[in-house]
Coordinates of C-alpha atoms and ligand atoms in Angstrom, one line a residue:
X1 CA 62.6 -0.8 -32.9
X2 CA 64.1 1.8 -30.8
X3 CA 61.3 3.5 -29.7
X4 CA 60.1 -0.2 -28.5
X5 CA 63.7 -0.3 -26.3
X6 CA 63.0 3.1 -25.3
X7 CA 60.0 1.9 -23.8
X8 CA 61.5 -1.1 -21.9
X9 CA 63.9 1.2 -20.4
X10 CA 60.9 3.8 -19.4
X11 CA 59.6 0.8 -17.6
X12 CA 62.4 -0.5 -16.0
X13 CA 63.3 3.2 -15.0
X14 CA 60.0 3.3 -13.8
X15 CA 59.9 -0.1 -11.8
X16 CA 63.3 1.2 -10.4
X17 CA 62.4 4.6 -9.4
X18 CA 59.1 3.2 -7.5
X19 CA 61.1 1.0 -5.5
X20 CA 59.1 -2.3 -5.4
X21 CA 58.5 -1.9 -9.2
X22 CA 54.5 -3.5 -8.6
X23 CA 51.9 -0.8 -7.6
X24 CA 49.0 -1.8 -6.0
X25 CA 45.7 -0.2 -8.2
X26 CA 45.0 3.0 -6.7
X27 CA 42.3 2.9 -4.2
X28 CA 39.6 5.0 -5.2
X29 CA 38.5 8.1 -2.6
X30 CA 36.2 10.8 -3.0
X31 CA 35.9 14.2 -0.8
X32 CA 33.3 16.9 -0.6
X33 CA 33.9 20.1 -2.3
X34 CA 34.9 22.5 0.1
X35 CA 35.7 19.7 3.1
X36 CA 38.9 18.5 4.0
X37 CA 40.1 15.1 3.7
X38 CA 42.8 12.5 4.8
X39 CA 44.6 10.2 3.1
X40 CA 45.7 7.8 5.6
X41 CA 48.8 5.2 5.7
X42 CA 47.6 2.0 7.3
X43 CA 51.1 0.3 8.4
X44 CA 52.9 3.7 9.3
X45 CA 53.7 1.4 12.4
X46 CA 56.1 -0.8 10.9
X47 CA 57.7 1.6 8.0
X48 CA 61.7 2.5 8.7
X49 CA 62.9 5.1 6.1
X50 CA 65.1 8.6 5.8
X51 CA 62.7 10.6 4.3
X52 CA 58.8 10.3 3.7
X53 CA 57.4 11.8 0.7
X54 CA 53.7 12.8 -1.0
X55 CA 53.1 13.3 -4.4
X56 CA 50.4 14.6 -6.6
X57 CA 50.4 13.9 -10.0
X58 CA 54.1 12.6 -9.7
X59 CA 55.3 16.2 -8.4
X60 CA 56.3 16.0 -4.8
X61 CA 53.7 17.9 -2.8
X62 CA 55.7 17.6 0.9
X63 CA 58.5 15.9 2.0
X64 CA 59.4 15.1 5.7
X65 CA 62.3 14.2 7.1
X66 CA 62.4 11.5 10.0
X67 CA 65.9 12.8 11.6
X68 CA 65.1 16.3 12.0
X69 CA 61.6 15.5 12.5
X70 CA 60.7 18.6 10.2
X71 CA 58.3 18.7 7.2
X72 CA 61.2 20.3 4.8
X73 CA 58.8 21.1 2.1
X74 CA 55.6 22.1 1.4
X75 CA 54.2 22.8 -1.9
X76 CA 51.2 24.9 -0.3
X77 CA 51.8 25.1 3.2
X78 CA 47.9 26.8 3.3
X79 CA 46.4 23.6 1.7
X80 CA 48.2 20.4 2.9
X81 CA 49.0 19.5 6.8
X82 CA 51.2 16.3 7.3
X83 CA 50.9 14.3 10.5
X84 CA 54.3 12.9 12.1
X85 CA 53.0 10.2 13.7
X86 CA 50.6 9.0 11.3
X87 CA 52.4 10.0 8.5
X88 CA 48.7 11.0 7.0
X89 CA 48.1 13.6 4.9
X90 CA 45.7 16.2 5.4
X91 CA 44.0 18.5 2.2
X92 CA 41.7 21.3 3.1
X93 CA 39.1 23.2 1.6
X94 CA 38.7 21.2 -1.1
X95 CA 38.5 22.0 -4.8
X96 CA 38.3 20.2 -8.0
X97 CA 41.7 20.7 -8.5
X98 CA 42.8 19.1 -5.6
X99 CA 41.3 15.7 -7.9
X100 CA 44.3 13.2 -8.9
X101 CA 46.3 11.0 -7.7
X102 CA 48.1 10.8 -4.8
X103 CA 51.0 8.8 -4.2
X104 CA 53.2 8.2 -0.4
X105 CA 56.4 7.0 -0.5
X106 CA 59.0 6.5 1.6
X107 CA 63.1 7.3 0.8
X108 CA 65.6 4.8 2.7
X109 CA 69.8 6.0 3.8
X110 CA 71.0 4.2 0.3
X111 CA 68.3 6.5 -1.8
X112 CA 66.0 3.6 -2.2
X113 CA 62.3 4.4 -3.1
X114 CA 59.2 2.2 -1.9
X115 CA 56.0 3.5 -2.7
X116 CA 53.8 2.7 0.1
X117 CA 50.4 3.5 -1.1
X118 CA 48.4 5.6 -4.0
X119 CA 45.0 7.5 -3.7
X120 CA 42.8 8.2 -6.6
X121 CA 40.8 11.5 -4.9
X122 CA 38.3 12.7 -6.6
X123 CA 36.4 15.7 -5.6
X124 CA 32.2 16.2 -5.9
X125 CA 30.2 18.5 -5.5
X126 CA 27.3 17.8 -3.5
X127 CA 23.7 17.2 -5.6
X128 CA 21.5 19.9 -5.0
X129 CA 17.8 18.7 -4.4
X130 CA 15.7 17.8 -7.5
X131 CA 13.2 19.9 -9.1
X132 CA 10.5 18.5 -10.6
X133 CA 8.8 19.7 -13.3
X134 CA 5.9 19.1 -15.9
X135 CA 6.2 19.3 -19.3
X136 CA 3.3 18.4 -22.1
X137 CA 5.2 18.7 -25.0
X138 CA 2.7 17.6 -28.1
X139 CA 5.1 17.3 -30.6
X140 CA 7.8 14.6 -28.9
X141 CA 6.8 11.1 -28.6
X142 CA 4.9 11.2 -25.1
X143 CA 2.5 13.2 -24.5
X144 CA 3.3 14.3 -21.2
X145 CA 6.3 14.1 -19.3
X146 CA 8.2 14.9 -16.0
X147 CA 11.7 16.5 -16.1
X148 CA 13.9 16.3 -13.3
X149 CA 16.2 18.6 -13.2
X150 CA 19.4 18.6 -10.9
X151 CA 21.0 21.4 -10.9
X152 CA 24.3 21.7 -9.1
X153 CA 26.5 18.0 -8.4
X154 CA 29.3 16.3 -9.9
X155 CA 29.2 13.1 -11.6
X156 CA 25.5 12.0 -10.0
X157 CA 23.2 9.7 -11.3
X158 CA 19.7 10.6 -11.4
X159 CA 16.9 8.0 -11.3
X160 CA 13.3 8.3 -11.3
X161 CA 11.7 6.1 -8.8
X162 CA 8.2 4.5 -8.2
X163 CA 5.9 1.0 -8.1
X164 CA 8.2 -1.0 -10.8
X165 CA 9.8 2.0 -12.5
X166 CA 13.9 2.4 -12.0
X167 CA 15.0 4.8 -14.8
X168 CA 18.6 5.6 -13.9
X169 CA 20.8 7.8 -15.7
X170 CA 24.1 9.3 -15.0
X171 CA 26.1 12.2 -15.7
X172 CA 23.4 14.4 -16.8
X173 CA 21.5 17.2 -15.4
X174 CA 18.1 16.5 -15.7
X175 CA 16.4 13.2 -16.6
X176 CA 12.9 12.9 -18.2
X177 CA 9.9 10.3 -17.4
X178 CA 7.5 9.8 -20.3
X179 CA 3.7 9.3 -18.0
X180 CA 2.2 7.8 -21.2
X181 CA 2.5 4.3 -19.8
X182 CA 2.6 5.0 -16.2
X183 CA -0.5 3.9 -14.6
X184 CA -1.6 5.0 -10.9
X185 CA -0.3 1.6 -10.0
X186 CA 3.1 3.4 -10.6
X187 CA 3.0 6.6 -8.1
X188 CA 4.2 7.9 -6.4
X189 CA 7.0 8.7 -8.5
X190 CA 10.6 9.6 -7.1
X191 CA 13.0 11.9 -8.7
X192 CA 16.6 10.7 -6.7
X193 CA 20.0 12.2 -7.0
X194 CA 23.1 10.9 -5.7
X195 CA 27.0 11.2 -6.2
X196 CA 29.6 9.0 -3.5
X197 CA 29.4 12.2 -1.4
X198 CA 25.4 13.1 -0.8
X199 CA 21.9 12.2 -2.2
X200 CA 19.1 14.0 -2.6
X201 CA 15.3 13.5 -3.8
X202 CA 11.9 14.5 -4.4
X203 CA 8.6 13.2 -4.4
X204 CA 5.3 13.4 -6.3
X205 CA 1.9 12.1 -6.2
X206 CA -0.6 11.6 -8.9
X207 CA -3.2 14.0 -8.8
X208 CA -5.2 12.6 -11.4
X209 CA -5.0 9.1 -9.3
X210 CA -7.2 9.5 -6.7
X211 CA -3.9 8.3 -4.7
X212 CA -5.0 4.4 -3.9
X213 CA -8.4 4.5 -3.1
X214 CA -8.7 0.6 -3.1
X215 CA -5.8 0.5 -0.7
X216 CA -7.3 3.4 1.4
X217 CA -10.5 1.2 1.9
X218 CA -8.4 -2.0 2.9
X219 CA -6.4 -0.5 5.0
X220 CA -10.0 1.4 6.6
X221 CA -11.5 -2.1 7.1
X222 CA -8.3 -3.7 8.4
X223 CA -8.9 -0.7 11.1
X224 CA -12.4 -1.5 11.4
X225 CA -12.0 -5.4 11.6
X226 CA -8.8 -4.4 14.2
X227 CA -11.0 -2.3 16.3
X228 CA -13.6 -4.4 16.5
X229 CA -11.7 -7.4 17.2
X230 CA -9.6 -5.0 20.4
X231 CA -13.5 -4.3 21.3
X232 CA -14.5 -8.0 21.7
X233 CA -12.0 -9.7 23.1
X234 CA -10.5 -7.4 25.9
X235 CA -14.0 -7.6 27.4
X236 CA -14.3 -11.3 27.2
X237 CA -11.0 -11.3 28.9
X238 CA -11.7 -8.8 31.5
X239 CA -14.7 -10.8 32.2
X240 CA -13.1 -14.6 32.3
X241 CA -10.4 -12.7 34.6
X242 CA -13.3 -11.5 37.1
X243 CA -14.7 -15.1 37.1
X244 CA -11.9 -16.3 37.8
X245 CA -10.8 -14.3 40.3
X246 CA -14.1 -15.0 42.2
X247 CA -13.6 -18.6 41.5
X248 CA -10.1 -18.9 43.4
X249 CA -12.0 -16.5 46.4
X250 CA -14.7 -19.4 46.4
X251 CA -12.2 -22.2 46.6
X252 CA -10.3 -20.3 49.3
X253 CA -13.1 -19.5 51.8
X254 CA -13.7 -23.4 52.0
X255 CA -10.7 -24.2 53.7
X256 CA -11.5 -20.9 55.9
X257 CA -13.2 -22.2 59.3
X258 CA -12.9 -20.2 62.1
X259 CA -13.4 -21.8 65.5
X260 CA -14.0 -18.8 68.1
X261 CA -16.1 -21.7 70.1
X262 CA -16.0 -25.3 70.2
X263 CA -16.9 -28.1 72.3
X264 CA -15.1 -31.1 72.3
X265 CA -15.8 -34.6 73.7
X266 CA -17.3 -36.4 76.7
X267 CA -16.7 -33.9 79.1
X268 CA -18.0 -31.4 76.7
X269 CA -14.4 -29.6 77.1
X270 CA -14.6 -26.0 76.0
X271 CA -11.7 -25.0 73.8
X272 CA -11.5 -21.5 72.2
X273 CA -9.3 -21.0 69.6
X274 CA -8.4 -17.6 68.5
X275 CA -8.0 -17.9 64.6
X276 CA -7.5 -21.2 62.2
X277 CA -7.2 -22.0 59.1
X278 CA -7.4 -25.5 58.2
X279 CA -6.0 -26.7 55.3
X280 CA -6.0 -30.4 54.5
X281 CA -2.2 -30.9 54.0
X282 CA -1.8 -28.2 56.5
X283 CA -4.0 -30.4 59.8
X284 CA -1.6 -31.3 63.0
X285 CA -2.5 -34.6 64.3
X286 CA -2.5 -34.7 67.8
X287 CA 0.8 -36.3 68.8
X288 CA -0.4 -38.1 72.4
X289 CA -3.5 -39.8 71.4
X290 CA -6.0 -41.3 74.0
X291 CA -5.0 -44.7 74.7
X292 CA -8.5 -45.7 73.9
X293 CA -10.5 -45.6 71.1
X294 CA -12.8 -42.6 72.5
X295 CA -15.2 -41.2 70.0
X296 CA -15.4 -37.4 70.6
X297 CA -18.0 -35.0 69.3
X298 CA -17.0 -31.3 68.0
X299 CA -19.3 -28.8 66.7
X300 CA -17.2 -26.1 64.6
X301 CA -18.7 -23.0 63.6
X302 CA -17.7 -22.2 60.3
X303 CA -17.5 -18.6 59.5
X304 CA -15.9 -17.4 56.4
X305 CA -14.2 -14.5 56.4
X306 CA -13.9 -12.5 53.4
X307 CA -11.2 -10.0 53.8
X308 CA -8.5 -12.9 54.4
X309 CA -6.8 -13.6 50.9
Ligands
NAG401 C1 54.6 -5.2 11.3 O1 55.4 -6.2 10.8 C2 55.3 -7.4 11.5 C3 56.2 -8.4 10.9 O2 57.0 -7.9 9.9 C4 53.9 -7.9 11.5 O3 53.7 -9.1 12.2 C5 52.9 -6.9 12.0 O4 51.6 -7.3 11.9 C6 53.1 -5.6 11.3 N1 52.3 -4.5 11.9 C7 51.6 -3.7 11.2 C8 50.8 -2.7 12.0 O5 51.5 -3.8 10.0
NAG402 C1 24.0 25.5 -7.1 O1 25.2 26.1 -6.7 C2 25.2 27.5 -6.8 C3 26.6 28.0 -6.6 O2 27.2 27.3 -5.5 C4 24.2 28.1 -5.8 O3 24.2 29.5 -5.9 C5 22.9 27.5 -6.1 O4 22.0 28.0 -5.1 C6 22.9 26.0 -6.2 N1 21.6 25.5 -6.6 C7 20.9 24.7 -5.9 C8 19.6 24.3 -6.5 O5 21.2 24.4 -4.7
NAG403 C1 1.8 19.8 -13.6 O1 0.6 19.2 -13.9 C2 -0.4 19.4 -12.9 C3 -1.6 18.7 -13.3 O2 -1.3 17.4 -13.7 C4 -0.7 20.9 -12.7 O3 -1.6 21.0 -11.6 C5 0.6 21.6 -12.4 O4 0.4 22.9 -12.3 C6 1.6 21.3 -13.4 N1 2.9 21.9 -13.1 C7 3.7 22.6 -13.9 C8 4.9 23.1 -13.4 O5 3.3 22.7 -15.1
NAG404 C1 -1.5 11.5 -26.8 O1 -2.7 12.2 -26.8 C2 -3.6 11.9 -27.9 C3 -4.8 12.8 -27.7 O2 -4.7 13.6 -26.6 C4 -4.0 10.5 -27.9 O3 -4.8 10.2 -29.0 C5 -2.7 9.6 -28.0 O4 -3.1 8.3 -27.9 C6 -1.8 10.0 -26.8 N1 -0.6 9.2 -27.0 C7 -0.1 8.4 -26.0 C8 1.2 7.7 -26.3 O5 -0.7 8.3 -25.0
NAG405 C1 17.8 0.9 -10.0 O1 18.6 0.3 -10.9 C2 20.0 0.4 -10.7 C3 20.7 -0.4 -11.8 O2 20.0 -0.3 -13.0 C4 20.4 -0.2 -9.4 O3 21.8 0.0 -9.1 C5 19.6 0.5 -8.3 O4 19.9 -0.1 -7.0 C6 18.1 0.5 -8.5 N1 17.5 1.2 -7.5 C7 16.4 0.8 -6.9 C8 15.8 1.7 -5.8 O5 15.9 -0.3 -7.1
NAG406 C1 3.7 2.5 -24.1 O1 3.4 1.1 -24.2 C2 3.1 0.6 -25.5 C3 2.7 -0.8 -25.4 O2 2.6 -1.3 -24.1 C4 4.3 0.8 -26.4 O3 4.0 0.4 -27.7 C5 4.7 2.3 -26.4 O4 5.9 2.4 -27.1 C6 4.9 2.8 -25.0 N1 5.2 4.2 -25.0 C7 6.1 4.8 -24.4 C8 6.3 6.2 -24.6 O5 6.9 4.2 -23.6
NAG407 C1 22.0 9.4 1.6 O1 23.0 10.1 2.3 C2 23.0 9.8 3.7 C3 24.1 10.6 4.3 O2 23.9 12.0 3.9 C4 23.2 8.3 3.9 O3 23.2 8.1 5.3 C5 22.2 7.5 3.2 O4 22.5 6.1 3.4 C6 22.2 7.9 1.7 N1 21.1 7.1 1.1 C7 21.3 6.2 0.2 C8 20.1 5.5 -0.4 O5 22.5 6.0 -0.3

């Protein structure tokens, strides 16, 4: 019975010490071994408070106080850099140690604590690059197999990839594909490693396969059939483009007349006109007409002229 009001108390010490007594789940981050990495604090805009504190683990890891504007203390000086402004906190050169949680808080004049926000940081390694490797092992229950082996990482998954084939495991080093049942279909097969902070594969082909000769041919005659098609038709084009280029010429010498030399009417007037091209909606009727109707007589040479587009 007591230990059960030992408990209570534990938790109500608890609630009291971390100020607003509900704690948001930590939010998960991970850093690359050897990096550095921050942990940010997203409303450092609006936060009043005495002092500002970081914890790892529960043990205070840097404390800074707002009045003096000084980072009063450090637990490695060498290791963690605090930003005033943003009230971030930097960890470099990462190591699996520096895994765990991290936990900002801030201290108020009456001793108050509100915890602000808590990191879970965990620390990979990246995964080194896959090696691939056969194994024809008679007395286990596939005849042949491929091992992929990864060698360095921390907490990757390794899956082997190909045409309907996703074997995913995790947490191990190396990861084995039984090629009993894999058909040519299947290949190429990819051996892929990854972790939240790289990813890495490797690739082989059938050899026994004949690596897809039926697709090879398709995609041959779809070059073929492409080629052929590009062959036909640009002529044709070209072609329908050059008649009707010489079409629109056609069309345009006829309204083309050139009248160095005509004679016009009774009198057989002489009127020499240096260029014209007459155009039915382009024609100017004569605005003072003979008050008579006087039937003249015109002979126009018509002379086309080529060059004139
Ligand atoms: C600061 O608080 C005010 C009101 O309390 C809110 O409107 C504002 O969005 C907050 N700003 C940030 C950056 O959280
Ligand atoms: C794995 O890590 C060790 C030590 O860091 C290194 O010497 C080795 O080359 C790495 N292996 C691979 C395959 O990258
Ligand atoms: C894997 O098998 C292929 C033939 O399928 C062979 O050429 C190759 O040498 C083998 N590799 C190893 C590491 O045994
Ligand atoms: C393994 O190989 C033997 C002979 O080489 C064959 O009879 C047997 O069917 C093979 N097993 C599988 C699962 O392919
Ligand atoms: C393989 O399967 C896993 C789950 O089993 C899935 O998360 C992953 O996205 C799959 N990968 C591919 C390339 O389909
Ligand atoms: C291969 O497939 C057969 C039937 O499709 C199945 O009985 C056998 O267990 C499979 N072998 C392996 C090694 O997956
Ligand atoms: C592999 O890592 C690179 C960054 O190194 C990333 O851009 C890419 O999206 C990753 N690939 C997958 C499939 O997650």
């Amino acid at each position: 019975m007591s230990s059960m009001k030992d408990l209570l108390l534990i938790v109500l010490l608890h609630c009291l010490t971390s100020g607003r007594g509900i704690e948001s789940n930590p939010i998960d981050r991970y850093g690359l071994d050897g990096e550095s990495f921050h942990l940010d604090v997203e409303e450092h805009n609006n936060l009043t408070f005495k002092r500002f504190v970081w914890r790892m683990n529960s043990n205070i890891i840097m404390e800074y106080n707002l009045k003096t504007q000084d980072v009063d203390y450090y637990k490695n000086e060498e290791k963690l850099e605090f930003d005033k402004k943003t009230f971030s906190l930097l960890i470099k050169n990462l190591a699996n140690t520096d895994s765990g949680l991290y936990k900002a808080e801030t201290v108020n004049d009456d001793g108050v604590v509100i915890h602000v926000v808590t990191y879970k940081l965990r620390v990979q390694a990246p995964v080194s690059k896959p090696v691939i490797t056969n194994t024809s092992d008679s007395e286990g229950e596939c005849n042949s197999t491929l091992k992929c082996t990864v060698e360095n990482g921390t907490e990757h998954s390794i899956a082997w990839l190909g045409n309907g084939i996703n074997n995913t495991i995790t947490h191990r080093r190396s990861s084995e594909l039984c090629l009993d049942n894999i058909t040519c279909k299947n290949w190429p097969l990819t051996c892929y490693a990854e972790n939240k902070v790289s990813n890495s594969s490797e690739t082989v082909e059938a050899l026994q396969c004949e690596r897809p000769s039926n697709s090879a041919l398709q995609s041959n005659l779809w070059l073929i059939l492409s080629v052929g098609i590009i062959g036909i038709i640009t002529p044709i084009i070209i072609i329908i483009r050059i008649f009707w280029i010489k079409h629109r010429n056609k069309k345009k010498e006829e309204y083309l007349v050139k009248t160095t030399d005509a004679s016009v009417g009774e009198t057989n007037q002489s009127i020499t006109t240096e260029y014209d091209v007459v155009r039915p909606e382009r024609m100017n009727r004569p605005t003072d007409l003979p008050p008579e109707i006087t039937t003249i007589y015109a002979t126009v040479r018509k002379t086309s002229d080529k060059n004139i587009c």
